[in-house]
Short mmCIF file of C-alpha atoms in Angstrom, two decimals:
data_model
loop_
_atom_site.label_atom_id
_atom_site.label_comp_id
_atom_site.label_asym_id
_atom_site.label_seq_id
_atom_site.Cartn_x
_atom_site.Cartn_y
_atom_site.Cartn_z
CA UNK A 1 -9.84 -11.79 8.51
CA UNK A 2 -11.29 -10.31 5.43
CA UNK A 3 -14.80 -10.08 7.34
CA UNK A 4 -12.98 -7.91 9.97
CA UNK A 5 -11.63 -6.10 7.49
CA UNK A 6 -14.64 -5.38 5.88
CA UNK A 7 -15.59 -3.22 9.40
CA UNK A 8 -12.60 -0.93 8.61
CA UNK A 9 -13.21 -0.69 5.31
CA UNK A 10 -16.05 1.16 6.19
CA UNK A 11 -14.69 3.06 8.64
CA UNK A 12 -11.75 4.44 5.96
CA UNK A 13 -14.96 4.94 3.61
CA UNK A 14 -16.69 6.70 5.70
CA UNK A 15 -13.71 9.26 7.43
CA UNK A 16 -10.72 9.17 4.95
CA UNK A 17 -11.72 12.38 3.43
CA UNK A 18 -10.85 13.97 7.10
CA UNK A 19 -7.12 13.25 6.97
CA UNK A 20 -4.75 15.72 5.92
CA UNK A 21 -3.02 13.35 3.48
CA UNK A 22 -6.20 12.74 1.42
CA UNK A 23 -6.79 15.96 -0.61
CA UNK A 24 -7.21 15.65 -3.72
CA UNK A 25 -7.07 11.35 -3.76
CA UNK A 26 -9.81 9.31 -3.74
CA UNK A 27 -10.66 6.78 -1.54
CA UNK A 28 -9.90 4.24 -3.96
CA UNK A 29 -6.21 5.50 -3.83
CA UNK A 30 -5.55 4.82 0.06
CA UNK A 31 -7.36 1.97 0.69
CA UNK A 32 -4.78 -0.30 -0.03
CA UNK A 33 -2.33 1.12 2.33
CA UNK A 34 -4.81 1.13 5.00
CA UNK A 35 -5.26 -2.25 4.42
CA UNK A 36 -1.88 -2.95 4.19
CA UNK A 37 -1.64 -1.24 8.02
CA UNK A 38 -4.82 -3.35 9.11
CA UNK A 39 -2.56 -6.65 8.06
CA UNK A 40 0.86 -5.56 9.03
CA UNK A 41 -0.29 -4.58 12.66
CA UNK A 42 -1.31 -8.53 12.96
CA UNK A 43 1.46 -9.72 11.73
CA UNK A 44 3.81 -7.68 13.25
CA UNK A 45 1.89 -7.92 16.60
CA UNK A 46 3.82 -6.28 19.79
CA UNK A 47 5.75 -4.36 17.72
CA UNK A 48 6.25 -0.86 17.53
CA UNK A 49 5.73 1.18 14.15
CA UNK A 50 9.22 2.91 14.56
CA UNK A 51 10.47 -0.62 14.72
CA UNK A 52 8.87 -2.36 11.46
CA UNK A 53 8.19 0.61 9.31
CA UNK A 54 11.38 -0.31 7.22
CA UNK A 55 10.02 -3.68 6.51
CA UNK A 56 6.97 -2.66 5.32
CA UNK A 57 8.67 0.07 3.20
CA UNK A 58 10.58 -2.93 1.55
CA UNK A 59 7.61 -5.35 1.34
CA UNK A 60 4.89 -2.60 0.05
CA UNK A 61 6.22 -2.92 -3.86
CA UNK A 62 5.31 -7.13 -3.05
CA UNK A 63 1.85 -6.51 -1.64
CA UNK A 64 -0.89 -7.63 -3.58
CA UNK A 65 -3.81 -4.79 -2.83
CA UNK A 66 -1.05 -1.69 -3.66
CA UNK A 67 -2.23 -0.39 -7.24
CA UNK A 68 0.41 1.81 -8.37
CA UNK A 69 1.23 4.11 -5.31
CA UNK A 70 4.20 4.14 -3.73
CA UNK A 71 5.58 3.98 -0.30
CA UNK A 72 6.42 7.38 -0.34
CA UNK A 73 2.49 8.07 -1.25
CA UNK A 74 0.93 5.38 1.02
CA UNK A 75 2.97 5.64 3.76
CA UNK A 76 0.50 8.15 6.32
CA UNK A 77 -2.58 5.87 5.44
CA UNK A 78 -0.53 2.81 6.21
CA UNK A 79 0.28 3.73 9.41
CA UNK A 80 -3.42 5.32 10.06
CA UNK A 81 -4.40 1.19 9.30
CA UNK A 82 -1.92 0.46 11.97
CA UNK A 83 -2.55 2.65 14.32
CA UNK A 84 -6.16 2.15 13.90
CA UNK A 85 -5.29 -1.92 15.01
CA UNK A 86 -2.90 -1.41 17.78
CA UNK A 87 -4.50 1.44 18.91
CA UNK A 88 -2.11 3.95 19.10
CA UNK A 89 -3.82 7.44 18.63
CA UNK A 90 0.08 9.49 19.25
CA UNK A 91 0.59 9.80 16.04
CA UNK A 92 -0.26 13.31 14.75
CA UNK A 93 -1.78 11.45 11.52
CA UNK A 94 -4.39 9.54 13.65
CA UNK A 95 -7.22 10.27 16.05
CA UNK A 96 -9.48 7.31 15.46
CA UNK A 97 -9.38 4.75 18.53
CA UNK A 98 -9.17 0.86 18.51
CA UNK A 99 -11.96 -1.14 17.14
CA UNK A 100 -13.12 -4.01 19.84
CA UNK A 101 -15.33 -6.59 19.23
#
């Protein structure tokens, strides 16, 4: 997973700066919640974001790659990770389409 990973790391890198949540923060301050969006949309696989987001509001303070955000902070890049996995380009927040391999 963490080679796949690596792909979208790149891809955040490379376009974060484009997303109206990231003025004024580094990339270094969102990658963790996109990363956190790239995991959670595996493991909650099927499932809506509407349908999980409370989870992963709960489970964010737990996860090991959050710094010191919060989920109030992290919350629009998380969901650009997700949305970025399943897909799902709706969301005002994200334009990017599905990686395949």
């Amino acid at each position: 997973m963490a080679d796949l990973w690596d792909d979208h790391d790149s891809y955040w890198r490379n376009t974060y700066s484009t997303r109206p949540y990231a003025s004024g923060r580094s990339y270094d301050d969102l990658r963790g919640g996109y990363r956190y969006g790239y995991e959670s949309a595996s493991r909650y696989q099927g499932r809506d974001w509407d349908d999980v987001e409370a989870d992963l509001s709960r489970d964010w303070d737990r996860y090991e790659h959050r710094g010191q955000t919060t989920w109030e902070s992290i919350k629009d890049a998380v969901r650009d990770g997700w949305n970025r996995m399943t897909g799902n380009t709706t969301s005002d927040q994200t334009r990017s389409p599905k990686l395949t391999y």
